[in-house]
Amino acid sequence: MAAMTPGRTDTGTDPTVLSLGRAINTALRHAMEADPKVVLMGEDIGPLGGVFRITEGLHKDFGDRRVLDTPLAESGIVGTAIGLALRGWRPVLEIQFDGFVFPAYDQIVTQLAKLRARSGGALALPVVIRIPYGGGIGAVEHHSESPEALFAHIAGLKVVSPSTPEDAYWMLRQAIAGNDPVIYFEPKRRYYQQGPVDTAAAPHPLHAAVVRRPGRDITLAGYGPTVGTCLEVAEEAAAEGRSVEVVDLRSVSPLDTDTLAESVRRTGRLVVVHEAPVFFGAGAEIAARITRDCFYHLQAPVLRVGGYHAPYPPARLEEEYLPTPDRVLDAIDRSLSF
Amino acid sequence: MAAMTPGRTDTGTDPTVLSLGRAINTALRHAMEADPKVVLMGEDIGPLGGVFRITEGLHKDFGDRRVLDTPLAESGIVGTAIGLALRGWRPVLEIQFDGFVFPAYDQIVTQLAKLRARSGGALALPVVIRIPYGGGIGAVEHHSESPEALFAHIAGLKVVSPSTPEDAYWMLRQAIAGNDPVIYFEPKRRYYQQGPVDTAAAPHPLHAAVVRRPGRDITLAGYGPTVGTCLEVAEEAAAEGRSVEVVDLRSVSPLDTDTLAESVRRTGRLVVVHEAPVFFGAGAEIAARITRDCFYHLQAPVLRVGGYHAPYPPARLEEEYLPTPDRVLDAIDRSLSF
Amino acid sequence: MAHPIPPTAPDQVQLLTPDGRRVAHPDYRLDAGPDLLRALYRDMAVARRIDAEGVTLQRQGELALWPSLLGQEAAQVGAAHALADDDHVFPSYRDHGLALGRGLDPLKLFALFRGVSNGGWRSAEHNFHLYTLVIGSQTLHATGYAMGAALEDAGSAVLVCFGDGATSQGDVSEAFNYAAVYDAPVVFFCQNNQWAISEPNHRQTRVPIHQRAAGFGFPGVRVDGNDVLACLAVTRAALERARTGRGPMLIEAYTYRMGAHTTSDDPTRYRDAAEVDAWTRRDPIARIRAHLEREGLADEAFLAGVDEAAEAAALRVRQGVRTMADPEPEAIFDHIYADGHALVDEERAEFRAYQASFAGAEGR
Amino acid sequence: MAHPIPPTAPDQVQLLTPDGRRVAHPDYRLDAGPDLLRALYRDMAVARRIDAEGVTLQRQGELALWPSLLGQEAAQVGAAHALADDDHVFPSYRDHGLALGRGLDPLKLFALFRGVSNGGWRSAEHNFHLYTLVIGSQTLHATGYAMGAALEDAGSAVLVCFGDGATSQGDVSEAFNYAAVYDAPVVFFCQNNQWAISEPNHRQTRVPIHQRAAGFGFPGVRVDGNDVLACLAVTRAALERARTGRGPMLIEAYTYRMGAHTTSDDPTRYRDAAEVDAWTRRDPIARIRAHLEREGLADEAFLAGVDEAAEAAALRVRQGVRTMADPEPEAIFDHIYADGHALVDEERAEFRAYQASFAGAEGR
Ligand SMILES: Cc1ncc(C[n+]2csc(CCOP(=O)(O)OP(=O)(O)O)c2C)c(N)n1
Ligand SMILES: Cc1ncc(C[n+]2csc(CCOP(=O)(O)OP(=O)(O)O)c2C)c(N)n1
Ligand SMILES: [Mg+2]
Ligand SMILES: [Mg+2]
C-alpha cells in the first residue's frame, strides 16, 4: 500500500483535511511567507480572490505589491512576469481559464521557454503559470479545455497537474521553489475534492508518477482530473472481478514513463485517460513510448480515452465528450478482449 | 510504379519543371485569376514579393487591393482575415517564418478553428495560412522551427505540407478552393528543389498519403522536408541490399494512416521522420495509431527520428539536431535488429 | 475599495440630463420625435426585463450562466437605433440589448447560456455576429469585415462592442491600428461599465479610454452611456462617418455595470454599495422615462403597454428555455469542418457504435 | 515607391543642425564639453566600422546574417551615453551601437549572427539584455523589469529598443499600457528608421509614432534621430524622469536605415535610390564631425586616431570571427532547464551513444 501515496517521511503530525482548491491557496500563502520574492499576478486575483477564490485572502494579507491585479492582457501578464523573473522575482501567474492562455502563448513559447537556453544558462526563469483546466463544470465555451499537449511539446517548459489536495499543495510549492518555468494545470472540477494535506511531510519528487492503486489485469494512466475517474473505474471493475492498476502520472513534461512501464510490464495492458483531445494528445506520446519500452509485454495496443477531435462542446453535451467511467470501462473491455 | 506519383489523369500535356517555391507562386497566381475573392495578406509580400519571393510579381499584377502588405502584427493578420472571410473573401496569409506564428495562435485556435462549429455550420472560414517552416537553411533563432503538432491538435484546422513542386502547386490550389482553414506548411529548405508540375492534371486528394517509393523491408514515413531525406535514405539503403518503402504523408491533419498501415502490414516495420521535436510530435500520434491498427504485423516498435526536446539550436549545430540521413539509417538498423 | 467611481465624467457628450431634460451639444444634434423616444424607452425596458429573466432562470438552474446588461441599456439601445440594416454588428457577450435591436430571437442567446449551443445563430440573417467570449478578439474580425466592406465599396459600416477591460488586450490595439491604416469603416463601441469583473478602470488604463484613439490616428469621443439620446446621436454620427469613407472612430460609452459581472460573480467582495447606489440614481431607463413624462409623451396606457410587452417577452423566454431540447449527442461531431475530416468521421462512427452498445445493453 | 520618405520631420527635437551647428531647444538642454563630443563621434565611428565588418564577414560566408545599423549610429550612441550603469537595456537585434556602449564584447554579437549561439552573453554583466528577434516581445520584459525596479525602489531605469514596425504588435501596446498603469520606470526607445523590411511607415501607422504614447497616459516625443546630441539629451531626460518615479516615456528617434534590412535583403526592390541619397546627405556621423570641425575640436590626429581605433576594433572582430570555434554538438542539450529534465537526459544519452557509434565506425 506504500505505493498508493507518495512516499514521505512520517512526521507524526496529523495532516489537515483540505479541499484541493484550498490546498493551492495554502501553498501560495506558504510560498509567499517563505520567500519575499514570490509575487502573484493575474486577473481578479486581488480583492476578489480569483474567480475560483484560489487567491482568497492573499491580497488582504500581502497587499498590492505582492498580489497584482493586472490589466486584462495575458501576453502582458506573462511578458512582464518574465521581466520580473529576470530581476530575481518569482512570479506565480493565474490564467483565469484554460481557454484564455492563448494570447500569452507567444510569450510562453518564444520567450519564457527559450530564454534560459538563449542565454547559455546565464538566466533562470522561475515563473509558474497556474491554469484551472478541464471540463465537467457546465461552463460556457473556452472554460473547459485541456491544452496541456500544446505546452508539453515545447522544450524549456515543465508541465504538471495534481490530482489530490496533497499533491496540489506540494507540487505547487515545488514548482515555485524550482528554477524553471512550470505550467501548473489545476483540475478545476476537483477544486472541492477533500483530502489530507501534510504540509510538514517531505514531498514526492515533482515529476515522478505514482501508483495510486495496485492491480494485476490492466493499467490505467491519468493525471489531474482523470485520476479520480480511473480510481472510480478501478472500483467498479473490481466489483466485476477485474484487478485494475491506476497510475497517476502527475507530470506531463517530463513524463515518468519508467514508473508506468514497470506497471505495464506486469499487467500487459494500458489505457491512457485524459480530457484533452486524443489526436496529438498526451496519450499518443505515452502510447509511443510505452510500446517502445514494453513491446514484448503488451498484449494489446495501448488504448486512449479522451476528448474527440472537436471543439469542447456546449455544456449540455459535455458528459458525452468527456472520458467518463463508462467510456473507460469500455476501453478496458476492448483491451482485455483484444 | 503508379504508386510513386499521385494518380492522375494523363492529359497528354508536358508538365513544366518548376522549383517548389515557384510552384507555390504559380498556384497563388492561378488561384487569384480563378477567383476574384482570393486576397493575399502578410508582411512584405507586396513590392518585395516576400522574403522568399514566393509572392513575387503578384502585387504588381493584382495591385494593392488583392495583395496586402499588412502592419507587423500576426494576430492582426489572422484576425482581420477572419473578418474578411466572414464577408466571403478567401484570404491566403503568409506568416514570414515558422517562429512568428505564435502571436496569431490565439486567433487561430480560439477563433479561426472554432467559428464554424460555434455558428452551428452557418459560417465557413476559407482561410489558408502559409508558413515557411523547418530548418537546414543556416538561419538565426525562430527561423527553423516545425510547429505543426501545435496545429494538428486543434479541431477545426487542417494541416498539410507538400514535398514536391507538383504537390506544392496542387495542394495549395486545393487548400484555397476548400472551405476550411488550412495551415499550409512550406518546406523552406526545399523551395529551390525542381520538379515537374502539371497544372492541368487532376490532382491527388489533398489529405491522402502517397507511396513515393515501394519497398519490402521497412517503411519510412515523412512529410514536407523529410520526404526527400527518406528517399535519399532509401537509395542508400538499397545499395546495402535493403528495400525501403517511403510514404509521403502529405497531410498531418487529417492523417491518412490507412495508406500507411497498408504499407506497414507489408513491411512490418516503421520509422517516422520529421523535423519537429519527437516529444508530443506527429510521430507519437502516428506510432499510437499504427500500433493500434497493425498490432500483430509490427515486428518492432515504431521508431521516431526527429528533433530533440530542445530549442532549435544555433545554425552551427543544426545538422546535429535535424533528422539527417545518417540518423534515419541508424533507426532503420535499430528497427531491423530489434 | 478605495476609489469609488463617480457617476459622471468630464467631456462626455450628453443630450439628456439625469433628470430628463434635453440639452444641446455643439457637435451632436438629434431630432427625436415622440415615436422614437417611446421606442427607445420600450426597447430599453424590454431588454431589462428579458435580462432579469436571464438572472432568474440561472438562479433556477435553467442556465449555466447569465451576464447581465443591467445599467447598460441606454448604450446598447442607443447604438442599436443608430444602425442601418446593412451595417454589421460584432458583439461581445453582454450585448443583449443590441441583439434584440437587431431582431435576434432572444432564445438564441438563452440557448448559448444554457449550454445548448456555443452561439448557433446565423449572423447574416440580422447582420449580427456571434457573441465572442475571448476578450477583444472580435475587434479584429470587425476590422477585417470593415476592410472587406471598403474593398467592395459597400457603403456600409461595422459596429464592434467591447468593454473597458478589453482595451488592455493587444488585439484591440492591433484592431485600432489596422482600422486606421486601412481606413476601415468600423466604429469601436466601448461600453465602459467601470468594471472588468472585479477590476476597476484604474487597473486597466491610466487615462480615459476614448483618448486611446488619437494615438492611432482617429477620433475618440466619450458619451454619457446612460443617456440613450446621446448614445444614439454619437453612434449615428460615427457610423455615418465610417460609411462615407472617413474611417474609424472610437466611442466610449461611460456607463455602469449595475449588477454582478455574471451570475457567478459576487460584487460585494470588491465594490461598495454606495457606489452602486450613486449610479442607480442615474439609471438610464429612469432618465428617458423622466423625459417622456416631462414632455407628456408617456401616459399610463403607454407605460402599462410597455410593461405588458416586456412581461410577454419574458414569459416567452421562460417558456422557451424550459422546453428547450438538449442537442443530440452526435452534434459534437457536426460542423467542425465544411468539407469534412476523416478523423471526425472515424470518431463519429466509434461514438455511434459505443452509444449503440448501451442501447443494446438496455435492450437486454 | 510612391511616397519617398523626407529626411525631416515636424516637431522633432534637434540640438545640432545637419551642417553641424548647435541650436537651442526650450525643453531639452545639453552641456556637451569637448571630451563628450569627441567620445560621441568616436563611438559612432567605431560602431559603424564594426557594423561594416559584419556586412563584409557575411558576404564572405563567415556569418549567417548581419542586420546593419548603418544610419542609426546617432540614435544608439546618444541613448547609450544617456544611460547610468545600473540602468538596464533591452535591445532589439540591430542595436550594436548600444551593445558597444554598454561594454559588451562585439564578438558576442558576431557569435549570434554566425550561428554559434542564440545570444549567450550574461546580461547582468553589462546590464544589457539579450537580443530579441520576435518583434516587440522585449517591450514587455523591459516593462516587467521596470515594475520590479519600482517594487524594489531601486531608483534605476530601463531602456527598451524597438523599431517602427514593432509598434504594430499587440505586445508593444500592452507594454505601453502596463508601463502606464504601474508607473514603471521604463523608456520606450523607438528607432523609426522609416522601414520595416520593405514596408514604409505609412503601412504601419496612420500618425507619427510618438503620438501613440499619449493615449496610454504618458508623454511621447520625437527626436531627430540623426542628431546624437538631441538623442542623448532627450533620452537622458526620459531616463531621469523614470528614475525619479514620474513614469514611462516614449521616444521616437526619427532616423533612417541606410542599408538593407539585413544581408539577406535587397532594398532596391522597394525603395528609390533618391530617398537613400537624401538621407545620406543627413548622415549622423558627418553631422557630429562637422560640428567638431566647426568648433575646432577635431584635428587630423584625433580623426586619424578614431579611424585607427575603428580599424583595430574591426580587425579584432575579423580575427575573432575567423577563429571562432563551433559549439560542441552536445551543447544542444545544455541549459534548457535549470533543474534538469529527464527527457533531456535521456536524449542526451542517446545522442552520445549515437555519436560514439560513428567514432567507432571511423576507428574501424
Ligand atoms: C482573453 C480573455 N481573458 C480573460 C477572460 C475572462 N473574463 C471574462 S469577462 C472578463 C472581464 C471583461 O471586462 P470588460 O472588458 O470590461 O467587459 P464587461 O464584462 O465589463 O462587459 C474577463 C477577465 C476572457 N473572457 N478572455
Ligand atoms: C513577430 C515577428 N514577426 C515577423 C518577424 C520578421 N521580421 C524581422 S525584422 C522585421 C521588420 C522589423 O521592422 P522594425 O520594427 O521597423 O525594425 P527594423 O528592422 O527596421 O530595425 C520583420 C517583419 C519577426 N522577427 N517577428
Ligand atoms: Mg467592463
Ligand atoms: Mg524599422
PDB file of C-alpha atoms in Angstrom, chain B residues 154-226:
ATOM      1  CA  ILE B 154      -6.665  21.691 -32.763  1.00  0.00           C
ATOM      2  CA  ALA B 155     -10.001  20.566 -34.165  1.00  0.00           C
ATOM      3  CA  GLY B 156     -11.262  22.819 -36.905  1.00  0.00           C
ATOM      4  CA  LEU B 157      -7.913  23.185 -38.618  1.00  0.00           C
ATOM      5  CA  LYS B 158      -6.416  21.149 -41.400  1.00  0.00           C
ATOM      6  CA  VAL B 159      -2.663  20.838 -41.651  1.00  0.00           C
ATOM      7  CA  VAL B 160      -0.769  19.884 -44.780  1.00  0.00           C
ATOM      8  CA  SER B 161       2.778  20.014 -46.087  1.00  0.00           C
ATOM      9  CA  PRO B 162       3.891  19.265 -49.645  1.00  0.00           C
ATOM     10  CA  SER B 163       7.184  17.664 -50.538  1.00  0.00           C
ATOM     11  CA  THR B 164       7.293  18.150 -54.313  1.00  0.00           C
ATOM     12  CA  PRO B 165       6.657  21.099 -56.619  1.00  0.00           C
ATOM     13  CA  GLU B 166       3.625  19.339 -58.058  1.00  0.00           C
ATOM     14  CA  ASP B 167       2.133  18.817 -54.628  1.00  0.00           C
ATOM     15  CA  ALA B 168       3.099  22.346 -53.636  1.00  0.00           C
ATOM     16  CA  TYR B 169       1.067  23.639 -56.535  1.00  0.00           C
ATOM     17  CA  TRP B 170      -1.942  21.407 -56.235  1.00  0.00           C
ATOM     18  CA  MET B 171      -2.226  21.183 -52.502  1.00  0.00           C
ATOM     19  CA  LEU B 172      -2.250  24.955 -52.287  1.00  0.00           C
ATOM     20  CA  ARG B 173      -4.869  25.208 -55.018  1.00  0.00           C
ATOM     21  CA  GLN B 174      -6.983  22.675 -53.160  1.00  0.00           C
ATOM     22  CA  ALA B 175      -6.469  24.390 -49.828  1.00  0.00           C
ATOM     23  CA  ILE B 176      -7.570  27.718 -51.287  1.00  0.00           C
ATOM     24  CA  ALA B 177     -10.528  26.189 -53.081  1.00  0.00           C
ATOM     25  CA  GLY B 178     -11.700  24.382 -49.950  1.00  0.00           C
ATOM     26  CA  ASN B 179     -13.905  25.921 -47.301  1.00  0.00           C
ATOM     27  CA  ASP B 180     -11.923  25.153 -44.194  1.00  0.00           C
ATOM     28  CA  PRO B 181      -8.968  26.835 -42.558  1.00  0.00           C
ATOM     29  CA  VAL B 182      -5.787  25.140 -43.704  1.00  0.00           C
ATOM     30  CA  ILE B 183      -2.331  25.569 -42.271  1.00  0.00           C
ATOM     31  CA  TYR B 184      -0.088  25.044 -45.246  1.00  0.00           C
ATOM     32  CA  PHE B 185       3.469  24.341 -44.151  1.00  0.00           C
ATOM     33  CA  GLU B 186       6.048  25.063 -46.821  1.00  0.00           C
ATOM     34  CA  PRO B 187       9.345  23.162 -46.547  1.00  0.00           C
ATOM     35  CA  LYS B 188      11.501  26.218 -46.957  1.00  0.00           C
ATOM     36  CA  ARG B 189      14.754  24.401 -47.484  1.00  0.00           C
ATOM     37  CA  ARG B 190      13.156  22.689 -50.489  1.00  0.00           C
ATOM     38  CA  TYR B 191      11.996  25.924 -52.132  1.00  0.00           C
ATOM     39  CA  TYR B 192      14.661  25.541 -54.800  1.00  0.00           C
ATOM     40  CA  GLN B 193      14.076  21.860 -55.455  1.00  0.00           C
ATOM     41  CA  GLN B 194      12.952  21.390 -59.055  1.00  0.00           C
ATOM     42  CA  GLY B 195      10.242  19.078 -60.290  1.00  0.00           C
ATOM     43  CA  PRO B 196       7.538  18.647 -62.877  1.00  0.00           C
ATOM     44  CA  VAL B 197       4.261  20.463 -62.296  1.00  0.00           C
ATOM     45  CA  ASP B 198       1.286  19.663 -64.454  1.00  0.00           C
ATOM     46  CA  THR B 199      -1.214  22.413 -63.777  1.00  0.00           C
ATOM     47  CA  ALA B 200      -3.775  20.733 -65.991  1.00  0.00           C
ATOM     48  CA  ALA B 201      -3.788  17.335 -64.381  1.00  0.00           C
ATOM     49  CA  ALA B 202      -6.407  16.186 -61.908  1.00  0.00           C
ATOM     50  CA  PRO B 203      -4.805  16.371 -58.501  1.00  0.00           C
ATOM     51  CA  HIS B 204      -4.483  13.702 -55.864  1.00  0.00           C
ATOM     52  CA  PRO B 205      -6.851  14.147 -52.894  1.00  0.00           C
ATOM     53  CA  LEU B 206      -5.457  16.778 -50.543  1.00  0.00           C
ATOM     54  CA  HIS B 207      -5.384  14.595 -47.460  1.00  0.00           C
ATOM     55  CA  ALA B 208      -4.243  11.272 -48.902  1.00  0.00           C
ATOM     56  CA  ALA B 209      -0.794   9.849 -48.312  1.00  0.00           C
ATOM     57  CA  VAL B 210       1.221   8.597 -51.237  1.00  0.00           C
ATOM     58  CA  VAL B 211       3.789   5.836 -51.516  1.00  0.00           C
ATOM     59  CA  ARG B 212       6.763   7.600 -53.082  1.00  0.00           C
ATOM     60  CA  ARG B 213       8.945   4.533 -53.347  1.00  0.00           C
ATOM     61  CA  PRO B 214       7.880   0.944 -52.867  1.00  0.00           C
ATOM     62  CA  GLY B 215       9.909  -1.361 -50.658  1.00  0.00           C
ATOM     63  CA  ARG B 216       9.661  -4.589 -48.734  1.00  0.00           C
ATOM     64  CA  ASP B 217      11.775  -4.489 -45.580  1.00  0.00           C
ATOM     65  CA  ILE B 218      10.731  -1.382 -43.735  1.00  0.00           C
ATOM     66  CA  THR B 219       8.536   1.692 -44.178  1.00  0.00           C
ATOM     67  CA  LEU B 220       9.749   5.246 -43.764  1.00  0.00           C
ATOM     68  CA  ALA B 221       7.097   7.931 -43.324  1.00  0.00           C
ATOM     69  CA  GLY B 222       7.662  11.657 -43.612  1.00  0.00           C
ATOM     70  CA  TYR B 223       6.070  14.814 -44.892  1.00  0.00           C
ATOM     71  CA  GLY B 224       7.323  18.103 -46.215  1.00  0.00           C
ATOM     72  CA  PRO B 225      11.092  18.458 -45.973  1.00  0.00           C
ATOM     73  CA  THR B 226      11.789  14.959 -44.654  1.00  0.00           C
TER      74      THR B 226
END
